[in-house]
Tab-separated table of C-alpha atoms and ligand atoms in Angstrom:
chain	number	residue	atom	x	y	z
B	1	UNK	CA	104.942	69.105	45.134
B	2	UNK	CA	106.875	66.447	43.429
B	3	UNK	CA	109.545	64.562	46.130
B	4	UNK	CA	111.048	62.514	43.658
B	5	UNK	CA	113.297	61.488	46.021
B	6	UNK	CA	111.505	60.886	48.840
B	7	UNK	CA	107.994	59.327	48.230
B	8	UNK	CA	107.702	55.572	48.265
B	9	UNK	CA	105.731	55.205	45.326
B	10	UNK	CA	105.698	51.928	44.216
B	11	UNK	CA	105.385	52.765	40.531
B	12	UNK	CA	108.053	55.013	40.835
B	13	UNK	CA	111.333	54.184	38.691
B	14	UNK	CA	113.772	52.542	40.786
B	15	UNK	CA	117.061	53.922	38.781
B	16	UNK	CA	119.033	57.028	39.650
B	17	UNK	CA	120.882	59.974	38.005
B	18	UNK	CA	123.743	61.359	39.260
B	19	UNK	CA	124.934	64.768	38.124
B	20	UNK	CA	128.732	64.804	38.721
B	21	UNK	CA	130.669	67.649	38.863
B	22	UNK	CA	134.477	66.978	36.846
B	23	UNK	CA	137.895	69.146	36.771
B	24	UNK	CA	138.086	71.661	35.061
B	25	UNK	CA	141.773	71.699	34.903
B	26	UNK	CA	143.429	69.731	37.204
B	27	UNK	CA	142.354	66.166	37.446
B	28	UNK	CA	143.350	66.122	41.739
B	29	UNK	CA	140.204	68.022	41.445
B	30	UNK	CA	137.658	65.046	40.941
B	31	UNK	CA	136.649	64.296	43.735
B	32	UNK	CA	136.336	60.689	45.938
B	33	UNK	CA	132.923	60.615	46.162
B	34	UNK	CA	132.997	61.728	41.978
B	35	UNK	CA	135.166	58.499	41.675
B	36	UNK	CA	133.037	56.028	43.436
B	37	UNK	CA	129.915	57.312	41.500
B	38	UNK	CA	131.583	56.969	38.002
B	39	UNK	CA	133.166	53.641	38.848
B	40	UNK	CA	130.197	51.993	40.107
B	41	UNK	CA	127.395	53.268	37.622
B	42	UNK	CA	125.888	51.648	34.748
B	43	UNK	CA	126.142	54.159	32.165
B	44	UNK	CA	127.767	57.238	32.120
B	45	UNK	CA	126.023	60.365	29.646
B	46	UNK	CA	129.022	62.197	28.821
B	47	UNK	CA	129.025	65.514	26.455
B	48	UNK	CA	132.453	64.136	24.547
B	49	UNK	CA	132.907	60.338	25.540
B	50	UNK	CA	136.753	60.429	23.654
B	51	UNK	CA	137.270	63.401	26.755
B	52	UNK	CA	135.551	61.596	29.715
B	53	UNK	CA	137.176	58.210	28.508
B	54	UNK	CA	140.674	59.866	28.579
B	55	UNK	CA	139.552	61.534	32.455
B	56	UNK	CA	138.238	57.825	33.706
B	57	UNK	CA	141.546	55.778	31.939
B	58	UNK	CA	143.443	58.469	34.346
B	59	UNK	CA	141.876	57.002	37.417
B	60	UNK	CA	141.423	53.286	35.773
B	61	UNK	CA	137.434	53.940	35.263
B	62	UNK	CA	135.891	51.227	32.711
B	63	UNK	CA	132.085	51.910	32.789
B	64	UNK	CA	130.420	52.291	29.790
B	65	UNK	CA	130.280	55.819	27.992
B	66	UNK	CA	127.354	57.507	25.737
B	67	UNK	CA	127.543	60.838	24.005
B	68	UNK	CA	124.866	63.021	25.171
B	69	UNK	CA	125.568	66.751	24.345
B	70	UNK	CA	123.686	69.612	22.421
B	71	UNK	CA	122.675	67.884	19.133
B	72	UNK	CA	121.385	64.468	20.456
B	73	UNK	CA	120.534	65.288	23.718
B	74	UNK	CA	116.667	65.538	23.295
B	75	UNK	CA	116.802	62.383	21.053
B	76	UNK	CA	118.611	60.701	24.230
B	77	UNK	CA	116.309	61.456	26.565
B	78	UNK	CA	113.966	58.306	26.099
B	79	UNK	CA	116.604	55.908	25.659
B	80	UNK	CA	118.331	57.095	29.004
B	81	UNK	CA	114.899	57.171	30.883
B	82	UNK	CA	114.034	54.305	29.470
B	83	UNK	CA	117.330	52.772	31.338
B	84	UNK	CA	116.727	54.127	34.348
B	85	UNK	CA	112.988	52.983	34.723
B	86	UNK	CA	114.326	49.889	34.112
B	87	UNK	CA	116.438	50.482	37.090
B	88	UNK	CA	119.744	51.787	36.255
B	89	UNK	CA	121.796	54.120	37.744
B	90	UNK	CA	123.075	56.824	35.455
B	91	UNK	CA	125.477	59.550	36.019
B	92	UNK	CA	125.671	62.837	33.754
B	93	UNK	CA	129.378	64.215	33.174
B	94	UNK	CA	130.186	67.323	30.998
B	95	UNK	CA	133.391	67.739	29.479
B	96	UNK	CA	134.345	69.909	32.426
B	97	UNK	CA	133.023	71.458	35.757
B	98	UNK	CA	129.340	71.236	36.379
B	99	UNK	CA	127.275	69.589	33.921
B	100	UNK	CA	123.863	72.079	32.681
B	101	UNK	CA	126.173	75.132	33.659
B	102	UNK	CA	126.413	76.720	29.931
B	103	UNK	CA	126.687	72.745	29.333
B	104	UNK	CA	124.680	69.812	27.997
B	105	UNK	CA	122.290	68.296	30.874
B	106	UNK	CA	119.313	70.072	31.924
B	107	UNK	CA	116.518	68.863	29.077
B	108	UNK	CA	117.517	65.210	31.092
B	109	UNK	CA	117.692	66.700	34.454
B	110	UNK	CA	113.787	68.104	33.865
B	111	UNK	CA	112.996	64.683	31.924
B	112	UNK	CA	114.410	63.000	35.116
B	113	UNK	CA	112.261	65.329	37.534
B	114	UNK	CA	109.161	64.549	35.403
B	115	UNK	CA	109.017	61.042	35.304
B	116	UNK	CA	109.936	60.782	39.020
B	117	UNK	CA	113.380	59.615	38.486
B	118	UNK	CA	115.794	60.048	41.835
B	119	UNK	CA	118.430	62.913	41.275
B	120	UNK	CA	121.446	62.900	43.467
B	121	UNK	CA	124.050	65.579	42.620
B	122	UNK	CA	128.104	65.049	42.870
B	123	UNK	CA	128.434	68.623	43.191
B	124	UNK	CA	132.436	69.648	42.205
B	125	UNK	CA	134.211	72.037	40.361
B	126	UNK	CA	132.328	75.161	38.607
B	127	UNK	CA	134.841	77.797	36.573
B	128	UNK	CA	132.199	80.626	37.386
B	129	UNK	CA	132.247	79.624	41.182
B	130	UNK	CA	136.046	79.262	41.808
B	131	UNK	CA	136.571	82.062	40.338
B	132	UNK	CA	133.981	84.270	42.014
B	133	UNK	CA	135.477	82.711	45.059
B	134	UNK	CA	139.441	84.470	44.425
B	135	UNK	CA	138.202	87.661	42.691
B	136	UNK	CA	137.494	89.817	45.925
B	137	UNK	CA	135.023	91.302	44.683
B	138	UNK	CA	131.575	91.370	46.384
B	139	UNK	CA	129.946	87.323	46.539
B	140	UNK	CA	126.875	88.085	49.190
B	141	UNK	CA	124.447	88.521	45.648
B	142	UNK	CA	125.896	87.836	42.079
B	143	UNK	CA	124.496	87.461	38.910
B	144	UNK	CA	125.883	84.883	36.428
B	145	UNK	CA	125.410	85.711	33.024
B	146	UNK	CA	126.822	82.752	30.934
B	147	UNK	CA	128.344	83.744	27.459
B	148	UNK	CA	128.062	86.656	26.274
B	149	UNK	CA	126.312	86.995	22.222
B	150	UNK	CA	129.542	86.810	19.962
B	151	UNK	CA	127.381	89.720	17.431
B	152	UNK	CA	128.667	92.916	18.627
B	153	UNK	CA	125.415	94.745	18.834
B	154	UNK	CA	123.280	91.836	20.697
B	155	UNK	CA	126.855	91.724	23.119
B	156	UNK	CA	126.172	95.740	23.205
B	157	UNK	CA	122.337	95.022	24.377
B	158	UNK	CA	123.036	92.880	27.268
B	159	UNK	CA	125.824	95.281	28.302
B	160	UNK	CA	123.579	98.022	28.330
B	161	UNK	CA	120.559	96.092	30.394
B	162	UNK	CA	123.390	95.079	32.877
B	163	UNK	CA	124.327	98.794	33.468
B	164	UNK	CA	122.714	99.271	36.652
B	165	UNK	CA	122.826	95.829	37.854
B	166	UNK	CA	124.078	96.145	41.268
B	167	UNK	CA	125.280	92.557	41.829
B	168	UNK	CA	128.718	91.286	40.837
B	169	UNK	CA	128.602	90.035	37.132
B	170	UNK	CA	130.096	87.121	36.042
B	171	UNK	CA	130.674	85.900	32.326
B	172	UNK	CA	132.311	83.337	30.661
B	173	UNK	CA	134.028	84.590	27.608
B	174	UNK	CA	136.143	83.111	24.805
B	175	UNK	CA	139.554	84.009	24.815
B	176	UNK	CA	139.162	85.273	20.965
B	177	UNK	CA	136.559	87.617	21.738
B	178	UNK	CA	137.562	89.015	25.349
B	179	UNK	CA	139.691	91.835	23.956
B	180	UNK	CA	136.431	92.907	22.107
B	181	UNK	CA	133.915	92.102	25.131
B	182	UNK	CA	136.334	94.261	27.300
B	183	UNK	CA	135.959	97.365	25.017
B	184	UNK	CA	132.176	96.563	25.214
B	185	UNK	CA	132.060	96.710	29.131
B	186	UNK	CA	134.142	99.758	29.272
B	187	UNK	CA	131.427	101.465	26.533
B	188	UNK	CA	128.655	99.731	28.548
B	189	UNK	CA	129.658	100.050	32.280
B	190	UNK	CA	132.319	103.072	32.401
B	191	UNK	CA	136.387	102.712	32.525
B	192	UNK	CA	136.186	102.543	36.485
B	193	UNK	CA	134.356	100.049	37.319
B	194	UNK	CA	136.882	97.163	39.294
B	195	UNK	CA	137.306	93.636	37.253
B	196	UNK	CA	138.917	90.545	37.422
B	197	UNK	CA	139.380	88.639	34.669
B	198	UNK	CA	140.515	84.655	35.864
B	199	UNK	CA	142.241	82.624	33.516
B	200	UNK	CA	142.863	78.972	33.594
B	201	UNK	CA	141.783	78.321	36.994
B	202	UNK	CA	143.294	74.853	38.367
B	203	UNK	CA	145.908	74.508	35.485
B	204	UNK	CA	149.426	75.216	35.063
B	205	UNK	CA	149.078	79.211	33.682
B	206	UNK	CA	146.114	79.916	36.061
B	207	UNK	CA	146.256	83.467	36.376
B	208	UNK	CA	144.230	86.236	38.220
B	209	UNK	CA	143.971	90.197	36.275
B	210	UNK	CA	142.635	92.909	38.571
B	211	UNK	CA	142.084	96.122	38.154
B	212	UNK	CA	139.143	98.769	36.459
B	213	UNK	CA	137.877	97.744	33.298
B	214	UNK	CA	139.761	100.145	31.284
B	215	UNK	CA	143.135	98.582	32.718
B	216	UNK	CA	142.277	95.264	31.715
B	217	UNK	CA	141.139	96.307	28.555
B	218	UNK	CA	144.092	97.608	27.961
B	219	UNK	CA	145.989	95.030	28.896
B	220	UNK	CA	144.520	92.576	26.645
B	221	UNK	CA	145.469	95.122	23.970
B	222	UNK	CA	149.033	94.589	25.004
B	223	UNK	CA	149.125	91.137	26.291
B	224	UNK	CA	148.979	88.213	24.502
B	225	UNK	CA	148.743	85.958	27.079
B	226	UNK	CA	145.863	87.692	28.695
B	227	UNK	CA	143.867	86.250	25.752
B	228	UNK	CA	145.097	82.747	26.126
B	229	UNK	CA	142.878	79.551	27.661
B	230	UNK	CA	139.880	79.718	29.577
B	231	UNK	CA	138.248	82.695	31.028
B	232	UNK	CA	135.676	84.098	33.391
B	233	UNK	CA	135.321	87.712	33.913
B	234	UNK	CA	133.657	89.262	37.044
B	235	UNK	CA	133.013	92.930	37.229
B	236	UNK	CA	131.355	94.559	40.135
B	237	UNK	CA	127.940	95.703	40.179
B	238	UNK	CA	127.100	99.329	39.428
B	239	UNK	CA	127.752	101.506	42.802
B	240	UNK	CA	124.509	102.537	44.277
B	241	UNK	CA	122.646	105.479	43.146
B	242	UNK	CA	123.390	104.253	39.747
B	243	UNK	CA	119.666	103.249	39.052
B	244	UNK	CA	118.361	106.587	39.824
B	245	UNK	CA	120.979	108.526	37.862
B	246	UNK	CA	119.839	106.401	34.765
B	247	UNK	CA	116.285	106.855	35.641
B	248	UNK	CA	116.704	111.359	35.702
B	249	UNK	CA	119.165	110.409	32.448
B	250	UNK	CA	115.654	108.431	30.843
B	251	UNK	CA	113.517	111.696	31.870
B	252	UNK	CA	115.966	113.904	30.390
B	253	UNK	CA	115.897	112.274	27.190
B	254	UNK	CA	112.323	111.543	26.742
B	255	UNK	CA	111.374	115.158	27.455
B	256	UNK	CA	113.305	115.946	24.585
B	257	UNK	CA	111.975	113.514	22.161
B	258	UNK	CA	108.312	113.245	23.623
B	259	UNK	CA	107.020	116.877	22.435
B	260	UNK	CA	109.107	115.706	18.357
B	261	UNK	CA	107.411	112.481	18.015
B	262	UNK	CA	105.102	110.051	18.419
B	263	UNK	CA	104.623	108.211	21.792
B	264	UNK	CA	106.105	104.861	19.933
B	265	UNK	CA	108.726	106.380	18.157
B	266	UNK	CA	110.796	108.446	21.513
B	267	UNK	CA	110.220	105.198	23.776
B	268	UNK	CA	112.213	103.108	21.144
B	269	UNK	CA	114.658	106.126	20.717
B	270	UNK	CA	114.763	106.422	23.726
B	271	UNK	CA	115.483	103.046	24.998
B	272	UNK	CA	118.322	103.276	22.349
B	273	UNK	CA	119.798	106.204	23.918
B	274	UNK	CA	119.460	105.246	27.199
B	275	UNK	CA	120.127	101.136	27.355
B	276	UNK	CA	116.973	101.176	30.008
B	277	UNK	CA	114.362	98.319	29.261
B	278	UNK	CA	111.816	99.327	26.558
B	279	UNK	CA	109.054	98.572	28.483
B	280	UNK	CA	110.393	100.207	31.170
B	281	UNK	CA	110.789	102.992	28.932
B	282	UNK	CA	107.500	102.882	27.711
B	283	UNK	CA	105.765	102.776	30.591
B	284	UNK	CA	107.711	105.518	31.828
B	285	UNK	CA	106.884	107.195	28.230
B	286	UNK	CA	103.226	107.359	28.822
B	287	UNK	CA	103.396	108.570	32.418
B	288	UNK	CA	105.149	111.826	31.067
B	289	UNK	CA	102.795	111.930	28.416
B	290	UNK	CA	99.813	111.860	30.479
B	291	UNK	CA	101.188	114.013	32.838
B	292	UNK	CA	101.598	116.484	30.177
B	293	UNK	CA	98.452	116.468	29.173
B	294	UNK	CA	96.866	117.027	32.075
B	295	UNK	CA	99.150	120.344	32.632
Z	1	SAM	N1	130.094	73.627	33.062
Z	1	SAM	C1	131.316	74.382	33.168
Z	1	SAM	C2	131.462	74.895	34.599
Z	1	SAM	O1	130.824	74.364	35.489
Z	1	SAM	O2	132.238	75.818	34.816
Z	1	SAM	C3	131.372	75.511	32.155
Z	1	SAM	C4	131.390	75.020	30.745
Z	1	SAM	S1	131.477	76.306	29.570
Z	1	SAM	C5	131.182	75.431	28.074
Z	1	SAM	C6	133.209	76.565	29.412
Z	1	SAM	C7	133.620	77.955	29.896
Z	1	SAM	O3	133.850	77.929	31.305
Z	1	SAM	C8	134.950	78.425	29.309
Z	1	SAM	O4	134.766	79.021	28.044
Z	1	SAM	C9	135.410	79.418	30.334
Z	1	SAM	O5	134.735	80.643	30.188
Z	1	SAM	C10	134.948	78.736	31.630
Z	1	SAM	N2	136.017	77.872	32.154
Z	1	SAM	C11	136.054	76.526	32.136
Z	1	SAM	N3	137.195	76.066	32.703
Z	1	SAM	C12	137.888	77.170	33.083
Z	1	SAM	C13	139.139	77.369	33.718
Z	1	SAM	N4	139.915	76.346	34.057
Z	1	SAM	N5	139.544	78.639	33.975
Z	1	SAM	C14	138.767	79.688	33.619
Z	1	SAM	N6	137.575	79.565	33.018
Z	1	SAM	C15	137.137	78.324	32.748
């Protein structure tokens, strides 16, 4: 068990990293306890210092700045730990919400937990979270999902694994591709299934699309707007009895292709056909098998 926090080793380093949570629209959003960190720590790791000096010149902030984001951020690591041995306190900013959420941060964050570094969050504003939190749909399990792959058959793959997922899904999308990632949901989940899709949350145009997936597909069709700014999209799990309609679907489909061809080539069909997991599939492959041969 490593307390980082909590044991008194001596040998310990004595600095501190502070993962703070920024706006991710409107700048009321940062909060007091955000502004006390920023203002009275050493060094701030930011993802885009020319955006996080622009936030901290809003609220007369004048600590230092150092870019830390997806190129240098391994290459950053020793020179920030080596500043918080020495007894610094750090804080970690990403250009907006919560920094390590489909953001620069968490190669430090482990580095931080491994040398025994102290780790106090800021916790703040998180698009996926605040918008989860208006959507009315279901928020007792969800799954988020990050980005989905811009490539429209990887996109097509993780759709179809998702399928049966009974939690709410939540994705961050780009506003170029969500027409397209729409189509893919309706193909992947059915035209039915309720969505919301939240645009700029916290800023002037924040707006809030409900309705099945084919409506908002459509709408994005029609409506410019729809594809404007920043977007999550939340879609509600499958409805239950899903799983096993998918599983008597995978049966039906592998007893077709099991007696035409070999036990490699209908599990990979199959899982094509079907979007279920190929090893899932296989497995499920061989049991039919077997029990076939034993007829
Ligand atoms: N770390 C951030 C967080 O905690 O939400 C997420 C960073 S990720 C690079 C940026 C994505 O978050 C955007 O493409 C969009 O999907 C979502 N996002 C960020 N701000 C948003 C906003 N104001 N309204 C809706 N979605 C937003």
């Amino acid at each position: 068990m490593a307390k980082s926090d909590q044991l008194a080793d001596p040998a310990a380093p004595t600095g501190r990293l502070s993962v703070v949570a920024t706006p991710i629209g409107n700048l009321g959003d940062l909060s007091a306890r955000a502004r006390e960190v920023l203002a009275g720590c050493e060094l701030i790791a930011a993802e885009d210092t020319r955006h996080t000096r622009a936030l901290l010149r809003h609220f007369g902030i004048d600590t230092p700045l150092l870019s830390l984001h997806q190129h240098n951020e391994r290459q950053r690591i020793e020179q920030l730990l080596a500043r918080l041995r020495g007894g610094a306190h750090v804080a970690l900013v990403s250009d907006a919400g919560t920094p390590a959420i489909s953001d620069p941060g968490l190669p430090l964050v482990r580095a931080c937990a491994q040398a025994g570094v102290r780790i106090q969050v800021v916790p703040g504003p998180c698009a996926a979270i605040a918008a989860l939190s208006v959507a009315g749909l279901p928020t007792d399990r969800f799954c988020f999902e990050g980005f989905l792959p811009a490539a429209a058959g990887a996109r097509a793959a993780v759709l179809r694994r998702l399928a049966d997922e009974r939690r709410t899904l939540v994705f961050y999308e780009s506003p170029h591709r969500i027409a397209e990632a729409l189509g893919a949901c309706v193909a992947a989940f059915g035209a039915e299934r309720p969505a919301v899709l939240a645009r700029e949350l916290t800023k002037q145009f924040e707006t809030l699309y409900r309705g099945s997936l084919e409506q908002l597909s459509q709408s994005a069709q029609r409506d410019a707007d729809l594809a404007r700014g920043e977007i999550v999209l939340i879609i509600e799990g499958a409805p239950a009895g899903s799983q096993e309609r998918s599983g008597a679907e995978l049966d039906r489909v592998l007893g077709i292709l099991l007696p035409e061809l070999s036990l490699k080539q209908a599990a990979t069909l199959a899982a094509r056909l079907t979007g279920c997991r190929d090893n899932e599939v296989y497995r499920r492959a061989l049991q039919l098998r077997q029990a076939n041969e034993m007829d």
